[in-house]
Amino acid sequence: MKIRTPRARRMAPLCLRPCVLAVLSLVSAQVVAQAQPWAAPVLLAQNARMPSLQDTMVTATRTEQPLADLVADVSIVDRETIEGSGATGLADVLARLPGIEISRNGGVGNASSVFLRGAESRFTAVYIDGVRIDSQSTGGAQWEQIPLSQIDRIEVLRGPAAAVYGSDAIGGVIQLFTRRGEGPARPSVGVGIGNQGTRKIEAGISGAAGQDGVFDYSLGIAREISDGFDAKVSGSHNPDRDSYQSTSGNARLGLRINARHRLDATLLASRMKSGYDDFSYSPAKPTDDRNMNRLRTAGLTWAAQWSDVYSTRVSITDSVNRYETTPSLYLTETQLRGYLWQNDFRWGAHRFSAALERREDDLQNAPIQNGRSQDALALGYGFNAGRHTLQLNVRHDSDSEFGGKDTGSASYGYAFAPRWRATASVGTAFRAPTLYHRFSEYGVATLQPETSRNAELGLRYAQDRSSFSVVAYRNRVSNLISFAGAGTCASAFGCYANTARAQYEGVTFAGSYHLSGVQLHGSLDLQNPRDLDTGKQLARRAKRHATLGADTRIADWTLGAEVQASGRRFDNAANTNVLGGYALFNLYASTRIARDYTLLARIDNLADKDYQLARTYATPGRTLYVGVKWAPQ
């Protein structure tokens, strides 16, 4: 008898020789600092740029703050870096950041997982323009649904943030932003081709209209098609090429009512159809198995500055996540609605915040049709003066299913010398059981939230275009939900239960160094994600993974090279199925070929390395992508 559970999530590999790791640690990672000598560095992907004094980040505290005021371990990826990556999948861009690993069941469009500091994919809270996305069947964002072509900026917060965001933010938070219009109308059109029959076309326009730009807008649409490759390398499967097709669009509109009040509306929609190979494939009855993913997000926000010290933000958000397969019929749909009233008060070096938030989750996964709600009160306090930075947050969530949950966090930064800052933080977090965990035939009504306790220490240095950071952390998770033996659920094959414990601990090195016109950047993660009860390494997470890159300008060209390396991983909890380590070499170049035209070329996996991100699943091998973009200046 076939057990129908949400599709399995695959994960990612990593391993390298100690001598190479030593070199990577010397040049480790993408960091940039504010002009202040003790400003917090900001980790960026390749093509790192220096943030200006006006650069801010929203994700760390849910309130826009200067980078210099942050204690948190964060990364920022801008649009220039996204376009320069030549990547099709969002997960591929994230994999080049410190502390992040990925896995994927074959090519783009198939089930993908993102591990932040080694934590399960469901332990990262994900937002698009402030709209929460999640699957209440598999748990966590379905990364393959998110269209990279519509994303203008990525902010990554590493470490628990439940005291700010509530459920799910055990490993951290990833927030994605679409483009915001400003200035005169700026149209753009881009086309690209690659091997494996990859074709891409995108178009957009953004700008502001009215007196002093009272109305701003940004619209975008994209279409991607690829013939793909055979998703599996072994076992019974259809030996066809598993192609994908993706269509996406977004709209972001803003209205400045007056100098102190503003309305923003966002809408994003994406459809992807991709091939996969079902485990039940039979040569006697060949089938063309297809995934069909749909994602839609919508948000409306009113921001008001009532005085020089007091501001509020009210938002209503909605997201729909739909996944189905054919000809093997399966359908699941999650809808999330959110309501937020954020209050911020600034008094000199002090910042106070108070927020009321409601989240409503609904799942349709036949025969399941259930919902729940969470109501929350969150309070925050921040202080930044002289060499001292302090951030305190507490939050209470009341869940309609299991009751209340309290979380808190405390972070402190001390600039003990010019350009040097030491940081320390502690925090608790939780993840509520999914509706599938509670109401499927394997569900148990008495399941409790998965909970965590995290502590970390950091050291950061920044001067001019060179910087360095090291962060050591330990995050212990209790009440992990796993598939256990027979219990009180309806299934005789087993039930979900709070039976496991895990620990994610490690050290992340990140740095950037400017040397004779060449910008070096890289990161090194030494970690030990393990099951505390068995002592085994958690599946598809490496103990070592790293990136190393270099960018330079020669004449009118921007040239770059990078290495992505990973250590040995295991494909199962018993640590018997080994995924070997690998190193990938990538090259990229861009230049302006005419006044308004830019050419981009990229080769990934230059050596055509044979490796796996999930056992029995293939990876694309050497890939070439060339694109041209028209954007009048």
Short mmCIF file of C-alpha atoms in Angstrom, two decimals, residues 220-620:
data_model
loop_
_atom_site.label_atom_id
_atom_site.label_comp_id
_atom_site.label_asym_id
_atom_site.label_seq_id
_atom_site.Cartn_x
_atom_site.Cartn_y
_atom_site.Cartn_z
CA GLY A 220 7.28 43.35 -14.29
CA ILE A 221 6.62 40.16 -16.21
CA ALA A 222 8.85 37.22 -17.13
CA ARG A 223 8.71 33.93 -19.00
CA GLU A 224 11.28 31.11 -18.73
CA ILE A 225 11.40 27.80 -20.58
CA SER A 226 13.96 25.02 -20.45
CA ASP A 227 14.17 21.52 -21.93
CA GLY A 228 15.97 20.50 -18.75
CA PHE A 229 17.66 17.15 -18.14
CA ASP A 230 16.75 13.76 -16.75
CA ALA A 231 16.04 14.45 -13.07
CA LYS A 232 17.17 11.02 -11.82
CA VAL A 233 20.39 9.12 -12.33
CA SER A 234 19.41 5.71 -10.90
CA GLY A 235 16.45 3.60 -9.92
CA SER A 236 13.26 3.06 -11.86
CA HIS A 237 12.34 6.30 -13.62
CA ASN A 238 11.29 7.79 -16.92
CA PRO A 239 14.54 8.47 -18.86
CA ASP A 240 13.08 11.60 -20.48
CA ARG A 241 14.26 15.20 -20.09
CA ASP A 242 12.38 16.91 -17.26
CA SER A 243 11.64 20.36 -18.61
CA TYR A 244 10.08 23.37 -16.91
CA GLN A 245 8.04 26.42 -17.85
CA SER A 246 7.60 29.46 -15.63
CA THR A 247 5.47 32.58 -16.02
CA SER A 248 5.51 35.33 -13.39
CA GLY A 249 4.54 38.94 -12.87
CA ASN A 250 4.41 41.56 -10.16
CA ALA A 251 3.00 45.01 -9.50
CA ARG A 252 4.05 47.42 -6.76
CA LEU A 253 2.20 50.72 -6.38
CA GLY A 254 2.76 53.54 -3.90
CA LEU A 255 0.77 56.68 -3.12
CA ARG A 256 2.18 59.48 -0.97
CA ILE A 257 -0.97 61.02 0.51
CA ASN A 258 1.07 63.80 2.11
CA ALA A 259 4.48 64.24 3.70
CA ARG A 260 3.57 61.92 6.60
CA HIS A 261 1.22 59.30 5.15
CA ARG A 262 1.80 56.69 2.46
CA LEU A 263 -0.10 53.73 0.98
CA ASP A 264 1.64 50.77 -0.68
CA ALA A 265 0.08 47.86 -2.55
CA THR A 266 1.96 44.79 -3.83
CA LEU A 267 0.92 41.82 -5.95
CA LEU A 268 3.01 38.90 -7.17
CA ALA A 269 1.86 35.84 -9.12
CA SER A 270 3.80 32.87 -10.44
CA ARG A 271 2.98 29.65 -12.27
CA MET A 272 5.50 26.89 -12.86
CA LYS A 273 5.08 23.55 -14.57
CA SER A 274 7.98 21.13 -14.36
CA GLY A 275 8.77 17.49 -14.98
CA TYR A 276 9.76 15.00 -12.31
CA ASP A 277 10.17 11.24 -12.02
CA ASP A 278 7.73 9.47 -9.73
CA PHE A 279 8.98 6.58 -7.59
CA SER A 280 6.17 4.38 -8.90
CA TYR A 281 7.19 4.69 -12.58
CA SER A 282 6.82 1.49 -14.60
CA PRO A 283 8.34 0.95 -18.09
CA ALA A 284 5.27 -1.10 -18.90
CA LYS A 285 3.09 1.96 -18.33
CA PRO A 286 5.31 4.99 -18.99
CA THR A 287 4.04 8.34 -17.73
CA ASP A 288 5.19 11.94 -18.01
CA ASP A 289 4.98 13.12 -14.42
CA ARG A 290 4.45 16.87 -13.96
CA ASN A 291 4.54 19.30 -11.02
CA MET A 292 2.26 22.33 -11.19
CA ASN A 293 3.09 25.13 -8.76
CA ARG A 294 1.19 28.37 -8.21
CA LEU A 295 2.06 31.19 -5.86
CA ARG A 296 0.21 34.44 -5.27
CA THR A 297 0.96 37.17 -2.72
CA ALA A 298 -0.86 40.43 -2.09
CA GLY A 299 -0.35 43.16 0.49
CA LEU A 300 -1.71 46.58 1.41
CA THR A 301 0.17 48.85 3.85
CA TRP A 302 -0.53 52.25 5.36
CA ALA A 303 2.53 53.92 6.88
CA ALA A 304 2.00 57.05 8.99
CA GLN A 305 4.51 59.38 10.65
CA TRP A 306 2.35 61.03 13.33
CA SER A 307 5.18 63.09 14.78
CA ASP A 308 8.95 63.35 14.66
CA VAL A 309 9.20 60.49 17.18
CA TYR A 310 6.10 58.32 16.63
CA SER A 311 5.13 56.28 13.56
CA THR A 312 2.76 53.40 12.78
CA ARG A 313 2.33 50.83 10.06
CA VAL A 314 -0.86 48.90 9.37
CA SER A 315 -0.82 46.06 6.85
CA ILE A 316 -3.14 43.38 5.52
CA THR A 317 -1.53 40.51 3.60
CA ASP A 318 -2.63 37.34 1.85
CA SER A 319 -0.77 34.49 0.16
CA VAL A 320 -1.86 31.32 -1.63
CA ASN A 321 0.50 28.40 -2.19
CA ARG A 322 -0.81 25.62 -4.47
CA TYR A 323 0.92 22.40 -5.54
CA GLU A 324 -0.47 19.54 -7.61
CA THR A 325 0.83 16.63 -9.67
CA THR A 326 -0.36 14.75 -12.72
CA PRO A 327 -1.08 12.02 -13.82
CA SER A 328 -0.54 10.82 -10.23
CA LEU A 329 -3.20 13.03 -8.69
CA TYR A 330 -2.24 15.05 -5.63
CA LEU A 331 -3.33 18.55 -4.62
CA THR A 332 -2.53 20.74 -1.64
CA GLU A 333 -3.24 24.44 -1.13
CA THR A 334 -2.26 26.71 1.76
CA GLN A 335 -3.70 30.18 2.31
CA LEU A 336 -2.18 32.57 4.85
CA ARG A 337 -3.74 35.87 5.90
CA GLY A 338 -1.94 38.39 8.06
CA TYR A 339 -2.89 41.56 9.93
CA LEU A 340 -0.24 43.77 11.53
CA TRP A 341 -0.35 47.01 13.51
CA GLN A 342 3.23 48.16 14.19
CA ASN A 343 4.02 51.13 16.45
CA ASP A 344 7.48 52.71 16.70
CA PHE A 345 8.62 55.44 19.07
CA ARG A 346 12.07 57.05 18.98
CA TRP A 347 13.45 59.15 21.78
CA GLY A 348 17.10 60.11 21.34
CA ALA A 349 19.20 56.98 21.40
CA HIS A 350 16.20 54.88 22.45
CA ARG A 351 13.73 53.02 20.23
CA PHE A 352 10.53 51.39 21.42
CA SER A 353 8.20 49.20 19.37
CA ALA A 354 4.88 47.50 20.01
CA ALA A 355 3.00 45.34 17.53
CA LEU A 356 -0.30 43.50 17.42
CA GLU A 357 -0.40 40.72 14.83
CA ARG A 358 -2.86 38.08 13.69
CA ARG A 359 -2.13 35.17 11.36
CA GLU A 360 -4.75 32.84 9.87
CA ASP A 361 -3.72 29.55 8.20
CA ASP A 362 -5.97 27.37 6.03
CA LEU A 363 -5.08 24.04 4.42
CA GLN A 364 -6.93 22.08 1.75
CA ASN A 365 -5.34 18.69 1.24
CA ALA A 366 -8.17 16.18 0.73
CA PRO A 367 -9.69 15.06 2.96
CA ILE A 368 -8.20 17.84 5.14
CA GLN A 369 -9.98 21.18 5.23
CA ASN A 370 -8.86 22.87 8.41
CA GLY A 371 -7.62 26.18 9.69
CA ARG A 372 -6.19 27.88 12.76
CA SER A 373 -5.21 31.34 13.94
CA GLN A 374 -2.45 32.94 16.00
CA ASP A 375 -2.78 36.27 17.82
CA ALA A 376 0.34 37.98 19.10
CA LEU A 377 1.68 40.95 21.06
CA ALA A 378 5.33 41.87 20.44
CA LEU A 379 7.40 44.48 22.31
CA GLY A 380 10.87 45.73 21.45
CA TYR A 381 13.50 48.10 22.83
CA GLY A 382 16.65 49.30 21.11
CA PHE A 383 19.51 51.53 22.26
CA ASN A 384 22.41 52.86 20.20
CA ALA A 385 24.84 55.44 21.56
CA GLY A 386 28.59 55.74 21.56
CA ARG A 387 30.13 52.30 21.47
CA HIS A 388 27.08 50.46 22.81
CA THR A 389 24.20 48.84 20.93
CA LEU A 390 21.39 46.91 22.64
CA GLN A 391 18.30 45.18 21.26
CA LEU A 392 15.64 43.47 23.42
CA ASN A 393 12.46 41.77 22.17
CA VAL A 394 9.66 39.75 23.76
CA ARG A 395 6.55 38.26 22.18
CA HIS A 396 3.50 36.26 23.21
CA ASP A 397 1.65 34.15 20.62
CA SER A 398 -1.75 32.64 21.34
CA ASP A 399 -2.57 29.74 19.02
CA SER A 400 -6.14 28.53 18.57
CA GLU A 401 -4.88 24.92 18.61
CA PHE A 402 -2.26 24.52 21.35
CA GLY A 403 -2.51 27.71 23.44
CA GLY A 404 0.13 30.32 24.25
CA LYS A 405 3.86 30.54 23.60
CA ASP A 406 6.33 33.15 24.90
CA THR A 407 9.63 33.97 23.18
CA GLY A 408 12.38 36.50 23.79
CA SER A 409 15.76 37.67 22.56
CA ALA A 410 18.58 39.93 23.76
CA SER A 411 21.50 41.22 21.67
CA TYR A 412 24.41 43.47 22.63
CA GLY A 413 27.20 44.99 20.60
CA TYR A 414 30.31 46.78 21.90
CA ALA A 415 32.76 48.70 19.69
CA PHE A 416 35.86 48.08 21.77
CA ALA A 417 38.20 49.71 19.23
CA PRO A 418 37.94 51.69 16.00
CA ARG A 419 36.60 49.40 13.25
CA TRP A 420 36.11 46.51 15.70
CA ARG A 421 32.88 45.34 17.28
CA ALA A 422 32.07 42.35 19.50
CA THR A 423 28.50 41.04 19.72
CA ALA A 424 26.58 38.57 21.84
CA SER A 425 22.97 37.41 21.69
CA VAL A 426 20.57 34.82 23.09
CA GLY A 427 17.07 33.97 21.96
CA THR A 428 14.24 31.45 22.00
CA ALA A 429 11.98 30.44 19.12
CA PHE A 430 9.28 27.95 18.12
CA ARG A 431 7.53 26.39 15.14
CA ALA A 432 3.86 25.42 15.45
CA PRO A 433 2.94 21.99 14.02
CA THR A 434 1.60 22.25 10.49
CA LEU A 435 -2.08 21.60 9.86
CA TYR A 436 -1.00 18.41 8.06
CA HIS A 437 0.83 17.33 11.23
CA ARG A 438 -2.38 17.81 13.19
CA PHE A 439 -5.21 16.69 10.89
CA SER A 440 -3.87 14.16 8.35
CA GLU A 441 -4.30 10.41 8.92
CA TYR A 442 -0.82 10.51 10.49
CA GLY A 443 -1.69 13.54 12.64
CA VAL A 444 -1.95 13.74 16.39
CA ALA A 445 -4.04 16.43 18.12
CA THR A 446 -1.66 16.59 21.11
CA LEU A 447 1.43 17.60 19.12
CA GLN A 448 3.31 20.50 20.69
CA PRO A 449 5.42 23.24 19.03
CA GLU A 450 9.04 22.58 18.18
CA THR A 451 11.13 24.91 20.37
CA SER A 452 14.69 26.21 20.35
CA ARG A 453 17.26 28.06 22.46
CA ASN A 454 20.09 29.86 20.71
CA ALA A 455 23.26 31.62 21.87
CA GLU A 456 25.92 33.24 19.69
CA LEU A 457 29.05 35.38 19.82
CA GLY A 458 30.41 37.52 17.01
CA LEU A 459 33.44 39.62 16.11
CA ARG A 460 33.47 42.07 13.20
CA TYR A 461 36.07 44.31 11.59
CA ALA A 462 35.60 46.80 8.75
CA GLN A 463 37.84 49.36 7.08
CA ASP A 464 37.34 50.96 3.69
CA ARG A 465 36.59 48.13 1.22
CA SER A 466 37.90 45.34 3.39
CA SER A 467 36.08 43.60 6.22
CA PHE A 468 35.90 40.41 8.23
CA SER A 469 33.47 38.72 10.60
CA VAL A 470 33.27 35.52 12.59
CA VAL A 471 30.12 34.30 14.37
CA ALA A 472 29.92 31.23 16.62
CA TYR A 473 26.48 29.87 17.48
CA ARG A 474 24.67 26.99 19.15
CA ASN A 475 20.97 26.38 18.59
CA ARG A 476 19.28 23.48 20.41
CA VAL A 477 15.85 22.35 19.22
CA SER A 478 13.51 20.22 21.34
CA ASN A 479 10.18 18.53 20.57
CA LEU A 480 11.24 17.97 16.96
CA ILE A 481 8.36 16.44 15.04
CA SER A 482 9.26 13.18 13.30
CA PHE A 483 7.44 10.20 11.81
CA ALA A 484 7.30 7.62 14.60
CA GLY A 485 5.66 4.25 15.15
CA ALA A 486 2.01 3.41 15.62
CA GLY A 487 0.14 5.68 18.00
CA THR A 488 -3.16 7.45 18.46
CA CYS A 489 -3.49 8.58 14.82
CA ALA A 490 -5.71 6.88 12.23
CA SER A 491 -2.84 5.29 10.29
CA ALA A 492 -1.49 1.86 11.13
CA PHE A 493 1.83 2.72 9.47
CA GLY A 494 2.85 5.32 12.05
CA CYS A 495 2.12 8.77 13.44
CA TYR A 496 3.82 12.12 13.83
CA ALA A 497 5.27 12.67 17.31
CA ASN A 498 7.46 15.08 19.31
CA THR A 499 10.24 12.52 19.67
CA ALA A 500 13.44 14.10 18.43
CA ARG A 501 16.06 16.66 19.48
CA ALA A 502 18.65 18.40 17.35
CA GLN A 503 21.55 20.78 17.76
CA TYR A 504 22.82 23.19 15.14
CA GLU A 505 26.20 24.58 16.13
CA GLY A 506 29.03 26.05 14.18
CA VAL A 507 31.24 28.97 13.23
CA THR A 508 30.76 31.18 10.17
CA PHE A 509 33.69 33.17 8.78
CA ALA A 510 32.94 35.89 6.24
CA GLY A 511 35.16 38.50 4.67
CA SER A 512 35.99 40.81 1.81
CA TYR A 513 39.37 42.23 0.84
CA HIS A 514 40.33 44.74 -1.86
CA LEU A 515 43.72 44.02 -3.42
CA SER A 516 45.15 45.93 -6.41
CA GLY A 517 41.83 46.43 -8.17
CA VAL A 518 40.50 42.96 -7.32
CA GLN A 519 37.69 42.49 -4.79
CA LEU A 520 38.06 39.15 -3.02
CA HIS A 521 35.14 37.77 -1.05
CA GLY A 522 34.22 34.46 0.50
CA SER A 523 32.76 32.56 3.43
CA LEU A 524 33.52 29.42 5.37
CA ASP A 525 31.08 27.49 7.53
CA LEU A 526 32.31 24.89 10.02
CA GLN A 527 29.25 23.29 11.57
CA ASN A 528 27.97 20.18 13.30
CA PRO A 529 24.23 19.76 12.70
CA ARG A 530 23.31 16.55 14.50
CA ASP A 531 20.58 14.48 16.11
CA LEU A 532 21.15 14.72 19.86
CA ASP A 533 19.58 11.32 20.56
CA THR A 534 21.55 9.29 17.99
CA GLY A 535 24.60 11.51 17.58
CA LYS A 536 24.21 11.19 13.79
CA GLN A 537 24.81 14.01 11.33
CA LEU A 538 21.54 15.48 10.06
CA ALA A 539 20.64 14.47 6.54
CA ARG A 540 22.00 16.44 3.58
CA ARG A 541 23.94 18.95 5.63
CA ALA A 542 27.72 19.11 5.46
CA LYS A 543 30.10 19.84 8.29
CA ARG A 544 32.06 22.16 5.99
CA HIS A 545 30.98 24.38 3.13
CA ALA A 546 32.53 27.48 1.63
CA THR A 547 32.57 30.03 -1.17
CA LEU A 548 35.44 32.06 -2.57
CA GLY A 549 35.20 34.68 -5.31
CA ALA A 550 37.05 37.49 -7.03
CA ASP A 551 35.75 40.43 -9.10
CA THR A 552 37.64 43.02 -11.11
CA ARG A 553 37.19 45.52 -13.94
CA ILE A 554 39.31 45.38 -17.09
CA ALA A 555 38.54 48.12 -19.62
CA ASP A 556 34.75 48.07 -19.98
CA TRP A 557 34.34 44.54 -18.64
CA THR A 558 33.47 43.28 -15.17
CA LEU A 559 35.03 39.85 -14.76
CA GLY A 560 34.60 37.39 -11.93
CA ALA A 561 35.29 33.85 -10.77
CA GLU A 562 34.07 31.86 -7.81
CA VAL A 563 34.34 28.49 -6.14
CA GLN A 564 31.48 26.80 -4.27
CA ALA A 565 32.69 23.90 -2.14
CA SER A 566 31.01 21.40 0.15
CA GLY A 567 31.98 18.50 2.33
CA ARG A 568 30.56 15.02 2.60
CA ARG A 569 26.92 14.67 3.59
CA PHE A 570 24.53 11.81 4.23
CA ASP A 571 21.24 11.31 2.44
CA ASN A 572 19.53 9.57 5.36
CA ALA A 573 19.20 9.87 9.13
CA ALA A 574 21.13 6.63 9.68
CA ASN A 575 24.18 8.11 7.89
CA THR A 576 24.54 5.06 5.64
CA ASN A 577 23.94 6.71 2.25
CA VAL A 578 26.86 9.04 1.48
CA LEU A 579 26.69 12.13 -0.72
CA GLY A 580 30.24 12.97 -1.71
CA GLY A 581 31.83 16.38 -1.33
CA TYR A 582 32.39 18.62 -4.32
CA ALA A 583 33.83 21.89 -5.58
CA LEU A 584 32.24 23.90 -8.41
CA PHE A 585 34.07 26.55 -10.42
CA ASN A 586 32.05 29.37 -11.98
CA LEU A 587 32.99 32.25 -14.32
CA TYR A 588 30.99 35.36 -15.23
CA ALA A 589 31.47 38.56 -17.22
CA SER A 590 29.41 41.61 -18.13
CA THR A 591 29.88 44.75 -20.18
CA ARG A 592 27.92 47.61 -21.68
CA ILE A 593 27.80 46.86 -25.42
CA ALA A 594 25.96 50.10 -26.26
CA ARG A 595 24.62 53.07 -24.35
CA ASP A 596 21.50 51.29 -23.08
CA TYR A 597 22.47 47.63 -23.56
CA THR A 598 24.27 45.30 -21.15
CA LEU A 599 25.66 41.87 -21.99
CA LEU A 600 26.00 39.14 -19.35
CA ALA A 601 27.70 35.76 -19.80
CA ARG A 602 28.13 33.06 -17.19
CA ILE A 603 29.50 29.51 -17.02
CA ASP A 604 28.61 27.42 -13.97
CA ASN A 605 30.34 24.18 -13.02
CA LEU A 606 33.14 24.88 -15.48
CA ALA A 607 34.79 21.49 -14.90
CA ASP A 608 31.47 19.66 -15.44
CA LYS A 609 31.71 18.13 -11.97
CA ASP A 610 29.44 15.13 -11.37
CA TYR A 611 27.81 15.62 -7.95
CA GLN A 612 24.48 15.16 -6.18
CA LEU A 613 22.38 17.41 -3.95
CA ALA A 614 20.07 14.48 -3.18
CA ARG A 615 20.66 10.76 -3.63
CA THR A 616 19.62 9.32 -7.04
CA TYR A 617 18.86 12.85 -8.35
CA ALA A 618 20.88 14.51 -11.10
CA THR A 619 22.40 17.99 -11.25
CA PRO A 620 22.73 20.03 -14.46
#
